[in-house]
Structures are given as structure tokens and as C-alpha cells.
PDB file of C-alpha atoms in Angstrom:
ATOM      1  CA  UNK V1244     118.553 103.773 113.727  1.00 76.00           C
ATOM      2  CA  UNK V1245     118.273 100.299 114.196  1.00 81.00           C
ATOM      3  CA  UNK V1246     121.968  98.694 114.503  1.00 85.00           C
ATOM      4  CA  UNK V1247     121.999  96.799 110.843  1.00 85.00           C
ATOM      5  CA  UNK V1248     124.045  96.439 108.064  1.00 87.00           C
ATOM      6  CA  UNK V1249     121.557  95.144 105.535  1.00 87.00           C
ATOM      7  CA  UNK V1250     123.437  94.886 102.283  1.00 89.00           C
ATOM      8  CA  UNK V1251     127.061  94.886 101.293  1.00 94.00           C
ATOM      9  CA  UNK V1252     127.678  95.564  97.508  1.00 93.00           C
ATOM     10  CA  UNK V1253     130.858  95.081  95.918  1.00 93.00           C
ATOM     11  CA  UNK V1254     131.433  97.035  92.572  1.00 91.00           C
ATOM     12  CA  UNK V1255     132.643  94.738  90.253  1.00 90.00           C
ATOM     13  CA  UNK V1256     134.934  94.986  86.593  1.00 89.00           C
ATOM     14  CA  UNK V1257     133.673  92.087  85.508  1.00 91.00           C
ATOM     15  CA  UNK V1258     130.133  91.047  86.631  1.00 92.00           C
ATOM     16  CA  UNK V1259     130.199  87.152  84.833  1.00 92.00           C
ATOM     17  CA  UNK V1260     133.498  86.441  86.515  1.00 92.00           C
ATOM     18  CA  UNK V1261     132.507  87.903  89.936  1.00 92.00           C
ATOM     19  CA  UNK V1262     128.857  85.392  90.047  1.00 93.00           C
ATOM     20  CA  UNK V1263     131.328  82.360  88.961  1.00 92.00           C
ATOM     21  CA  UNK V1264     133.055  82.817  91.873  1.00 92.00           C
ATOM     22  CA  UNK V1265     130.637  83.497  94.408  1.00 91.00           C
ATOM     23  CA  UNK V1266     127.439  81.296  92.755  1.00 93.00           C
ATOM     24  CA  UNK V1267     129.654  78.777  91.208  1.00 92.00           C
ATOM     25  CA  UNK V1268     132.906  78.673  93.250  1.00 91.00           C
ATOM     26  CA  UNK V1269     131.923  79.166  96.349  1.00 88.00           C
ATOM     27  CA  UNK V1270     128.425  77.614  95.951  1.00 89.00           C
ATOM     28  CA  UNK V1271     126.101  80.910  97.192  1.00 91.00           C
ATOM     29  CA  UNK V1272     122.001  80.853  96.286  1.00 92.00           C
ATOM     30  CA  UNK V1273     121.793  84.079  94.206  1.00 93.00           C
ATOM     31  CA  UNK V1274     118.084  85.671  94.558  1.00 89.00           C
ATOM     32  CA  UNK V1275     115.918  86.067  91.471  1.00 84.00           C
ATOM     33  CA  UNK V1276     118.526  85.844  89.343  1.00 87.00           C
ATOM     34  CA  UNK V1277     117.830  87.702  85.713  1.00 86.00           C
ATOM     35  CA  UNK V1278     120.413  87.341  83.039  1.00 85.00           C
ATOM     36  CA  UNK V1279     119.433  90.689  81.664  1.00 86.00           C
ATOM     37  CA  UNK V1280     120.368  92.691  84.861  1.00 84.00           C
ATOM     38  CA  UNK V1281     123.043  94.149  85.726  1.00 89.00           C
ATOM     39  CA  UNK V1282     123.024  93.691  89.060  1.00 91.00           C
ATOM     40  CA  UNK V1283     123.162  89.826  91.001  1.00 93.00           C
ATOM     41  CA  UNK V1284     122.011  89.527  94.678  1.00 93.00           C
ATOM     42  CA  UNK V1285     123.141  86.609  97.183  1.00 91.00           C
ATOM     43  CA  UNK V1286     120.428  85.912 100.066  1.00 86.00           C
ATOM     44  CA  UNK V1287     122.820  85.882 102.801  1.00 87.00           C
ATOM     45  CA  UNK V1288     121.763  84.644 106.020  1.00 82.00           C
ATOM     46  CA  UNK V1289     122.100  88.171 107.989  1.00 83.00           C
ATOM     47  CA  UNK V1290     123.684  90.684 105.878  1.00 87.00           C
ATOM     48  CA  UNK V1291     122.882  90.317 101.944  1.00 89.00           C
ATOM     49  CA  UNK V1292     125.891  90.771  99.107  1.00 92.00           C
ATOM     50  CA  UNK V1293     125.376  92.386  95.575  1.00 92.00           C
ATOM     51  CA  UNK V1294     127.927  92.323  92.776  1.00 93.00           C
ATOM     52  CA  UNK V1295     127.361  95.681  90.797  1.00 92.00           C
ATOM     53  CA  UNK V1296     129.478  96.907  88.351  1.00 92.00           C
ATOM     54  CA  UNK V1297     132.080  99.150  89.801  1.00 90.00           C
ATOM     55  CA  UNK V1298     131.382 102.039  88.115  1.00 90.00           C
ATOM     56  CA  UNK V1299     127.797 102.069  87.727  1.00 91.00           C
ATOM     57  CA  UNK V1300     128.121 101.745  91.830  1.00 91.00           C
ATOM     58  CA  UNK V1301     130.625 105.018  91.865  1.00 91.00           C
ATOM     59  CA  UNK V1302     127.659 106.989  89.368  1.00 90.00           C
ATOM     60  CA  UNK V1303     124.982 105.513  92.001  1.00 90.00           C
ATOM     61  CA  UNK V1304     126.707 107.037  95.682  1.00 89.00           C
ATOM     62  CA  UNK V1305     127.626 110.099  92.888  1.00 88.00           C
ATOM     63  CA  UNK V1306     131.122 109.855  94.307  1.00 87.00           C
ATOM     64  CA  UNK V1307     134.055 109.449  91.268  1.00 79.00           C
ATOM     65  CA  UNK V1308     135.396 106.114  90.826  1.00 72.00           C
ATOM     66  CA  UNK V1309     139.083 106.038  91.778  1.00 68.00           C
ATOM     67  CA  UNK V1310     139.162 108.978  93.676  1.00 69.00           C
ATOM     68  CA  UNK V1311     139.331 107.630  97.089  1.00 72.00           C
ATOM     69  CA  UNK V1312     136.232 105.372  96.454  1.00 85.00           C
ATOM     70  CA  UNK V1313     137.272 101.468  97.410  1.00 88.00           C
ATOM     71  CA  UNK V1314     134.592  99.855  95.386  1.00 91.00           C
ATOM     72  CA  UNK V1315     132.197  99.000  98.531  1.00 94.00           C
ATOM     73  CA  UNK V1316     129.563 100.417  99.335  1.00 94.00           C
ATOM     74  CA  UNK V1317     127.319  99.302 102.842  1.00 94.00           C
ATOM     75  CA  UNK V1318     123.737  99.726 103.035  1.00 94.00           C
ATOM     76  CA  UNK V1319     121.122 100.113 106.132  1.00 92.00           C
ATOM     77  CA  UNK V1320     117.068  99.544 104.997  1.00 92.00           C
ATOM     78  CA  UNK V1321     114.267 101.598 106.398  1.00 93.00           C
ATOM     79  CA  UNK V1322     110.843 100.537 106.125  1.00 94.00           C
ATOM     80  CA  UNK V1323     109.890 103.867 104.547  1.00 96.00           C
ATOM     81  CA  UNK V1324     111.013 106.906 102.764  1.00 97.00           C
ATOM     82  CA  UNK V1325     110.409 108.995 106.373  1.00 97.00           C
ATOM     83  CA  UNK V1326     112.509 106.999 107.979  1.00 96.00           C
ATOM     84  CA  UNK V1327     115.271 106.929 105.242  1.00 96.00           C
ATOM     85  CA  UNK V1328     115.174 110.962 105.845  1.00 97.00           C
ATOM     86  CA  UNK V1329     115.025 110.186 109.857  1.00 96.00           C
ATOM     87  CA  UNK V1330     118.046 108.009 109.364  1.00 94.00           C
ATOM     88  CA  UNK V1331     119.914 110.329 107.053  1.00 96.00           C
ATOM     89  CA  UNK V1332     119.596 112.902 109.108  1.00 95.00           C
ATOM     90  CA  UNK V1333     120.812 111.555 112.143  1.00 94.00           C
ATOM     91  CA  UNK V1334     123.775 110.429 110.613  1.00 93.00           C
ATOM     92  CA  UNK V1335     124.376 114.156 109.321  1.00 94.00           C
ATOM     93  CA  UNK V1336     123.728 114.701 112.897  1.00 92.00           C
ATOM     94  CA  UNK V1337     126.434 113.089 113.920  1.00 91.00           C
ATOM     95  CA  UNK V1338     129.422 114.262 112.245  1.00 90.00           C
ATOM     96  CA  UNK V1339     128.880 112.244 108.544  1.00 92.00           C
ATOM     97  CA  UNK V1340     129.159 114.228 105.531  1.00 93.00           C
ATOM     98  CA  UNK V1341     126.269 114.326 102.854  1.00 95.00           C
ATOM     99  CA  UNK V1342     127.304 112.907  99.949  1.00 94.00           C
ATOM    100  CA  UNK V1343     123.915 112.405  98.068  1.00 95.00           C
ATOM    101  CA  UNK V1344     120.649 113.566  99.846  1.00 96.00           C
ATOM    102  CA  UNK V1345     117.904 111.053 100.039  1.00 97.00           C
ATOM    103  CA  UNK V1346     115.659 110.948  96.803  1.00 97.00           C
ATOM    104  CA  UNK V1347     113.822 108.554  94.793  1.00 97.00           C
ATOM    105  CA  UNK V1348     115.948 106.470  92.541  1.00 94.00           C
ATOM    106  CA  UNK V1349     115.473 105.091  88.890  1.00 91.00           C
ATOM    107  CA  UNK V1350     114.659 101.253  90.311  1.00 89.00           C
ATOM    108  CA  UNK V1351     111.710 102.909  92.601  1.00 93.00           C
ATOM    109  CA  UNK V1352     112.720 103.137  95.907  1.00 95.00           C
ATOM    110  CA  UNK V1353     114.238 105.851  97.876  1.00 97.00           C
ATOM    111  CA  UNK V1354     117.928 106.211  99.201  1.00 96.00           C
ATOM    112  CA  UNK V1355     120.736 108.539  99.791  1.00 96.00           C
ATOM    113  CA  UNK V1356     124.410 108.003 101.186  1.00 95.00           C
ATOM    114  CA  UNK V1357     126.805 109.666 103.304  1.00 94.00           C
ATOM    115  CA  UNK V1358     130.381 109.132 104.354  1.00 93.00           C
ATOM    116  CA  UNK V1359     131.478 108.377 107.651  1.00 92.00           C
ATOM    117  CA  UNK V1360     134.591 109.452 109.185  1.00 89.00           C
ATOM    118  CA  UNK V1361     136.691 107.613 106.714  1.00 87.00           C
ATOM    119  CA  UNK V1362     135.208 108.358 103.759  1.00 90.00           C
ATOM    120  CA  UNK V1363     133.250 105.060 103.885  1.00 93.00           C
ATOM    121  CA  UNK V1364     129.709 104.991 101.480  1.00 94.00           C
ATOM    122  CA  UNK V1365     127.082 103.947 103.482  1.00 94.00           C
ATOM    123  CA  UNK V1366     123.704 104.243 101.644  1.00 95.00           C
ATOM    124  CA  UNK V1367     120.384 104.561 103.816  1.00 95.00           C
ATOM    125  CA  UNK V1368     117.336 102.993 101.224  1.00 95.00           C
ATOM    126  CA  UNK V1369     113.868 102.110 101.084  1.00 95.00           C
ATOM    127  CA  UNK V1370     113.053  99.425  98.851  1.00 92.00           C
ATOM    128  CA  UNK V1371     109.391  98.484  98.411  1.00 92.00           C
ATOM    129  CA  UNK V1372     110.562  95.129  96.489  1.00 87.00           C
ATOM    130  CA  UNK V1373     112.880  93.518  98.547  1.00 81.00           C
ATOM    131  CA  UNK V1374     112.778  93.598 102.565  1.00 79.00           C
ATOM    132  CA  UNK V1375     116.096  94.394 103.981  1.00 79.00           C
ATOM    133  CA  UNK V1376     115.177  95.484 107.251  1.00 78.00           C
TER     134      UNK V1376
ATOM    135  CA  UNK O 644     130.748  77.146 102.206  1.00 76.00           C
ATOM    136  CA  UNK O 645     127.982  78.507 103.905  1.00 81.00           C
ATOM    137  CA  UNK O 646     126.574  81.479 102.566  1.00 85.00           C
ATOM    138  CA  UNK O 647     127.203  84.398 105.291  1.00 85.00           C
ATOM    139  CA  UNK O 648     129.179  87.223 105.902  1.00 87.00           C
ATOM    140  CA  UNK O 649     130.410  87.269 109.430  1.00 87.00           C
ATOM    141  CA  UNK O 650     132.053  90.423 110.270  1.00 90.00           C
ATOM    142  CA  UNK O 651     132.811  93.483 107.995  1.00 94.00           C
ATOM    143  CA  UNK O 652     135.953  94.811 109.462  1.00 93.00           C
ATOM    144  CA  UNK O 653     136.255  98.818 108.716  1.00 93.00           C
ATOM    145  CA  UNK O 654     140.540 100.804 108.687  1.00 91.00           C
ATOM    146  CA  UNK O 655     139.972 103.514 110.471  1.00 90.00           C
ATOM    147  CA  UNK O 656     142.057 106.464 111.104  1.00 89.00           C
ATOM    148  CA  UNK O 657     140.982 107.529 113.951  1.00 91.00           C
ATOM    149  CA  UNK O 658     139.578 105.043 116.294  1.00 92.00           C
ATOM    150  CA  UNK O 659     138.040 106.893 119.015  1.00 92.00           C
ATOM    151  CA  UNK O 660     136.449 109.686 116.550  1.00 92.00           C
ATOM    152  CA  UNK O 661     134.917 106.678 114.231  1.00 92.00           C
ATOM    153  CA  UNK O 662     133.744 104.770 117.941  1.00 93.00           C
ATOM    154  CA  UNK O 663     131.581 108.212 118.577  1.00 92.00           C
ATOM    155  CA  UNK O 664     130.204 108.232 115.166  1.00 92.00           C
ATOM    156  CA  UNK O 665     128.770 104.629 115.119  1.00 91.00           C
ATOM    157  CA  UNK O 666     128.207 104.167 119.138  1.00 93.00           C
ATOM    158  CA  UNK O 667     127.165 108.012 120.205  1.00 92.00           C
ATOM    159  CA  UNK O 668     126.115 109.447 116.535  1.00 91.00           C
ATOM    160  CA  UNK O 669     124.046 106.343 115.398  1.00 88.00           C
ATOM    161  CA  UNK O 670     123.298 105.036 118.878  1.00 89.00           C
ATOM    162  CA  UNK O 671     124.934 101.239 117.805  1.00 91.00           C
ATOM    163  CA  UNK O 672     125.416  99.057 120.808  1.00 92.00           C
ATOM    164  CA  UNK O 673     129.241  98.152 121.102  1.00 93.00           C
ATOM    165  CA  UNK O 674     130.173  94.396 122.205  1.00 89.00           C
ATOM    166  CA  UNK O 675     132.188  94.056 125.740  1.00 84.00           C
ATOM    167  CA  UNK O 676     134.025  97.259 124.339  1.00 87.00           C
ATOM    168  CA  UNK O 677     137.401  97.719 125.942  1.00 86.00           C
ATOM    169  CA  UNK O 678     138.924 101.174 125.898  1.00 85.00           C
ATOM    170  CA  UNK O 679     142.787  99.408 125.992  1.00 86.00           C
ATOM    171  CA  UNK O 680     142.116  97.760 122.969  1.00 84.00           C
ATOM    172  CA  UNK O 681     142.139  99.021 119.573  1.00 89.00           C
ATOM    173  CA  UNK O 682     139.215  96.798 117.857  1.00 91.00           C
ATOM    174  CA  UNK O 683     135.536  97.610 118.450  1.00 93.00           C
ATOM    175  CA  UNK O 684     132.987  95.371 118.131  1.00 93.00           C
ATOM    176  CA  UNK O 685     129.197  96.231 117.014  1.00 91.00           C
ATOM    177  CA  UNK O 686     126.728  93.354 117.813  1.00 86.00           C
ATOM    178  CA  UNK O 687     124.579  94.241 114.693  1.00 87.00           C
ATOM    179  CA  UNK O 688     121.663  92.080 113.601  1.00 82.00           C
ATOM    180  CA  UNK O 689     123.360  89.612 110.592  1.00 83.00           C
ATOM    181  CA  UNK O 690     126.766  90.482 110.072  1.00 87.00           C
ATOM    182  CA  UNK O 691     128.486  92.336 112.409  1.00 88.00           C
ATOM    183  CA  UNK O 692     130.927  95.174 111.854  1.00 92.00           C
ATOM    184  CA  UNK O 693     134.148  95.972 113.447  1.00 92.00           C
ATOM    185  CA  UNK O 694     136.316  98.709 113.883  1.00 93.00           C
ATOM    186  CA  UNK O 695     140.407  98.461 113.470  1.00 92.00           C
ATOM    187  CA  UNK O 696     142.954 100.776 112.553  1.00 92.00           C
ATOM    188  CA  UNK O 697     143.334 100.712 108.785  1.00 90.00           C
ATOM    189  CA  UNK O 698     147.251 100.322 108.661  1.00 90.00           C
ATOM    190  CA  UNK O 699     146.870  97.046 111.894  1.00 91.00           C
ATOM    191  CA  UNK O 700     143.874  96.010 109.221  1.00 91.00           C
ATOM    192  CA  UNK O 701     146.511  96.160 106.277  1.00 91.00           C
ATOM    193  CA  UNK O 702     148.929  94.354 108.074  1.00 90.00           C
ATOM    194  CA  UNK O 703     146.677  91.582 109.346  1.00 90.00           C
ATOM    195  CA  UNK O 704     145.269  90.845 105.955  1.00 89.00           C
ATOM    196  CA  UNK O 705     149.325  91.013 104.791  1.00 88.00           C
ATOM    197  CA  UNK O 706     148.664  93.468 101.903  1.00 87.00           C
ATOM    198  CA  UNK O 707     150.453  96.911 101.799  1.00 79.00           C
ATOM    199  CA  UNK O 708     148.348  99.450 102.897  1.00 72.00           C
ATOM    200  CA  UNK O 709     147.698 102.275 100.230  1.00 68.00           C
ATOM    201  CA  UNK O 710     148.491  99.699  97.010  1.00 69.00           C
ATOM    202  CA  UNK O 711     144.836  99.119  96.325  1.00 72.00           C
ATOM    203  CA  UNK O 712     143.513  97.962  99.987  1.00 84.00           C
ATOM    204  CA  UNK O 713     140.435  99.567  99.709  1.00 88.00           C
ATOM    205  CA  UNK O 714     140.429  99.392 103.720  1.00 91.00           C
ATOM    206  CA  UNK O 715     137.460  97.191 104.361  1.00 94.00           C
ATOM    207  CA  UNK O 716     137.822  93.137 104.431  1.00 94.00           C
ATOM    208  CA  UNK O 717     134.685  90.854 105.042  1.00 94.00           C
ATOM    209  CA  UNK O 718     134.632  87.750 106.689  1.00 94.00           C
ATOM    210  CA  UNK O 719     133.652  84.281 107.187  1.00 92.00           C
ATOM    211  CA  UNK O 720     133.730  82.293 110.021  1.00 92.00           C
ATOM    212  CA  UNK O 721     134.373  78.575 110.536  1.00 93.00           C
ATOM    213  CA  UNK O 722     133.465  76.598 113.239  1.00 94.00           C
ATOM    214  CA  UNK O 723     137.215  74.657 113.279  1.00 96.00           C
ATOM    215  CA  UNK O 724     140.372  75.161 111.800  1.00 97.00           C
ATOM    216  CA  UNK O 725     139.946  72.414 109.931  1.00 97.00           C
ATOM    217  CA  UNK O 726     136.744  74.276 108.401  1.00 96.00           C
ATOM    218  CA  UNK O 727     138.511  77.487 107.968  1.00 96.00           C
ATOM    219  CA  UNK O 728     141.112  74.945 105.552  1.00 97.00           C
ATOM    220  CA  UNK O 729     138.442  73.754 103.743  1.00 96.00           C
ATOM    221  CA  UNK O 730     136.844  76.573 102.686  1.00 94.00           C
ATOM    222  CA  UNK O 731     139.987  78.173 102.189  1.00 96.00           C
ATOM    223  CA  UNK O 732     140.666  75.489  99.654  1.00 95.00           C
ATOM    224  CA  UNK O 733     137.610  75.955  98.279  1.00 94.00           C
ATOM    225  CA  UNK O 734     138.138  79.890  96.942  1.00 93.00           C
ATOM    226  CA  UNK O 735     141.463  79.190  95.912  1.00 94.00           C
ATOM    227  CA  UNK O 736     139.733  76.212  93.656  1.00 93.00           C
ATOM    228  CA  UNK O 737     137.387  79.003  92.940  1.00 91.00           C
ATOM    229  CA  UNK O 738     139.932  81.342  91.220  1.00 90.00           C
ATOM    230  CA  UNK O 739     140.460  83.209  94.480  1.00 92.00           C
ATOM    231  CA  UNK O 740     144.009  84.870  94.875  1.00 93.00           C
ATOM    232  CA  UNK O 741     145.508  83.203  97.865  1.00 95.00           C
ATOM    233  CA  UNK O 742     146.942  86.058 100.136  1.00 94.00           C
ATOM    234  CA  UNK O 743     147.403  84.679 103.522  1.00 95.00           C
ATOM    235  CA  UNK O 744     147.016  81.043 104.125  1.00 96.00           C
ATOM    236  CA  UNK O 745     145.340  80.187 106.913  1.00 97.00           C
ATOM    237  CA  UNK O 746     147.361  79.569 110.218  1.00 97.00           C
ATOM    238  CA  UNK O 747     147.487  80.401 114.281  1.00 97.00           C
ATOM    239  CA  UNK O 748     146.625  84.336 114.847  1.00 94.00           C
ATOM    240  CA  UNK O 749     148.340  86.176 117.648  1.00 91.00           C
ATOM    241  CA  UNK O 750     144.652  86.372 119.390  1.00 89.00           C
ATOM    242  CA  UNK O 751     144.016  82.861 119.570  1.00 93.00           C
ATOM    243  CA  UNK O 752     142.167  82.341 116.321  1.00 95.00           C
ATOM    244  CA  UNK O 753     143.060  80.626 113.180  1.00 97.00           C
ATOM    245  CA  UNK O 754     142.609  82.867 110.136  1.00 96.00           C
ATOM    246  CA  UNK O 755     143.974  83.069 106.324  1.00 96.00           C
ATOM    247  CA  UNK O 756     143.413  85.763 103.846  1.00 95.00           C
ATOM    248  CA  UNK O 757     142.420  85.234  99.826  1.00 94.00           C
ATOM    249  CA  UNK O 758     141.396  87.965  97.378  1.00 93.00           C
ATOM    250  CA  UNK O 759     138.157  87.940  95.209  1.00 92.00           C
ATOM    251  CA  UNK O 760     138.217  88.825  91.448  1.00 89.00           C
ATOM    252  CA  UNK O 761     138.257  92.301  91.961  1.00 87.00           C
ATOM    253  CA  UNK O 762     140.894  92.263  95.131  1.00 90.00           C
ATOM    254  CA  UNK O 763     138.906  92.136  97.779  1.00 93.00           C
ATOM    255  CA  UNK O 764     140.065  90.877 100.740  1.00 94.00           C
ATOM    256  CA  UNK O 765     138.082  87.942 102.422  1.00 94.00           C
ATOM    257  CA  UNK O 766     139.368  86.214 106.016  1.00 95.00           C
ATOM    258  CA  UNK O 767     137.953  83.007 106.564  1.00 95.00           C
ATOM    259  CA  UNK O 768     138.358  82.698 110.192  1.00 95.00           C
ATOM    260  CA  UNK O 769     137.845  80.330 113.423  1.00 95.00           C
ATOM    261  CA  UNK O 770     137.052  82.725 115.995  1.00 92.00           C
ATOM    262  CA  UNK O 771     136.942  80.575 119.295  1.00 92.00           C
ATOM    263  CA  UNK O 772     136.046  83.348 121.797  1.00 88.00           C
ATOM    264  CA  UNK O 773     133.040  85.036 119.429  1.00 81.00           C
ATOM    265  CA  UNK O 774     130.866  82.758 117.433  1.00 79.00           C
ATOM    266  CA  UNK O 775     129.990  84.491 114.435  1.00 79.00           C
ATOM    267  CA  UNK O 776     129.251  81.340 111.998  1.00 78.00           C
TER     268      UNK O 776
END
């Protein structure tokens, strides 16, 4: 598992408040922006950021929102579904606990999370759209 | 401001359980790791991510632990104090919650603390011993 934190989203209360601050505030390029969406991401040199709302995020890792869940969630990208499973399972491996088994998701790619020792979401995707790893 | 994350920063419990997860269980190369100390660095690709205990993390960021720290803070770096004002300045303009303004750190760095919309907890940061900008 290469060492990489590819995404970092923040769940967010209230989505056209949280891309004032970051786009307009604090000046960051969002990435193929759409209005309609639901879901803003900032190309980041290194790690990317994604403003979700918080509890479509909590529905997403299946973990309930305000039960222990701080709002983050961390991703690593795998070039393929394999390696997603590869990845998952190692992590299982060593000592995380399963939180949502790897499986395709609604936007088309593949992903699952687990929580490490904490109780912090990581989730391990393939996405054929956007290269994250 | 840049547009980077520098350093997610992860409140951990348990330090040495959390170091064998990430370093033995995912096979993530620590940075000059020193068993005295109670940070660990990961040299990741992008952003790198640290390990701190959560209630040193609480106190560092100035929040009260358990009161809605979710237990993770991001960071940017600065290459100067004077930058780490600037941008500081800039958030706050933003509609960021000032938390901590920036001053000396008790490890040689200059740091400050604000919160986003939804609370979380940013440290814009001069870092003269590890350039993460």
C-alpha cells in the first residue's frame, strides 16, 4: 500500500458557505466545478480536499452521523478495483476494523472504508474519472 | 494562500498501538522517528500525516478536547512567520473563527489556530526544521 493520503473530505452543513470560504476566501482552484453537484473538489497540490455534505458523507462510510463520527473522512486511491480489495485487506490485516467492505458505488467506481485504531474513516477507492493515485 | 494541505495531524489514544497500525500494518515509512517523543511523522507523497496524542493535539490547537474536536486538524505551512500572519489574516477576513493567533511554539515554530465553517481546526504554521510548504 503505497504511503498516500489522496483525498481529505470534510462533511459539510452548509456546502455554499463552506466553497466561499475555501474558493472565495481563501482563493483555492476548485476542479470541474458543477453547480448542480453536491459535492466541490479543490486540486490540491499533493493531497486533494472535498467539501461534502456532512451527512450524505456519514450515509457514504455507512457509519451514523454524530455517533463518534468527526465529519472527516481520509481517502487512499488504487489504480483498480483488485487493488482496492488488496489494500482493504491488508488494512483488515492489520488490526483495522471493517466498516463497509469494498463494492461498487452509485458514482461508478469502487471503494470501501475501515477504521483505524481510533475510529478514524479512511476509505480505500478506485475512481476511473479522476486519478488520485 | 497557496492551495495545499501540509500535514494532517491524527489524536490518538494510543500512540504506540496506532504507530504499528500505519508503520508495521500498512508498511508506511516513518520520518527520523524517535521512540522518546510522542509525535510520529509519515513522509507520505502530498500531504503528510502525523501522529499526536489526541488530548496534547487538543491542547495545542487550544480547544477543549471532547466539546466538538473531532480529533484531526490539517495544516498549512508558511515559509516565514510573517507568511503564517498573512494568511492567518486572510481566513479570519474569510469568515474563519480565529482560535489561536499565531505566535512562538514551544518547538521552535510559529503557529496559530482558526476554525473553518463547520469547526474544523486549521494551523497555519512556519515549520523551520521540516519544510512542508
Amino acid at each position: 500500500m503505497k504511503p498516500k493520503v489522496g483525498l481529505i473530505t470534510l462533511g459539510v452543513r452548509d456546502l455554499a458557505a463552506s466553497l466561499r470560504f475555501y474558493r472565495d476566501g481563501l482563493g483555492w482552484p476548485t476542479h470541474k466545478y458543477n453547480p448542480e453537484a453536491d459535492i466541490v473538489f479543490f486540486a490540491l497540490e499533493g493531497a486533494w480536499l472535498a467539501l461534502y455534505p456532512r451527512d450524505k458523507l456519514a450515509e457514504d462510510a455507512s457509519v451514523p452521523d454524530g455517533q463518534g463520527f468527526g465529519g472527516i473522512t481520509l481517502a487512499h486511491n488504487e489504480p483498480s478495483p483488485e487493488q482496492v480489495d488488496a489494500a482493504y485487506a491488508q488494512a483488515i490485516a492489520a488490526g483495522a476494523k471493517p466498516v463497509k467492505p469494498p463494492s461498487k458505488t452509485f458514482w461508478g467506481g469502487y471503494s470501501g472504508y475501515f477504521a483505524d485504531p481510533d475510529g478514524y474513516m479512511w476509505e480505500i477507492a478506485f475512481n476511473p474519472f479522476m486519478d488520485l493515485t
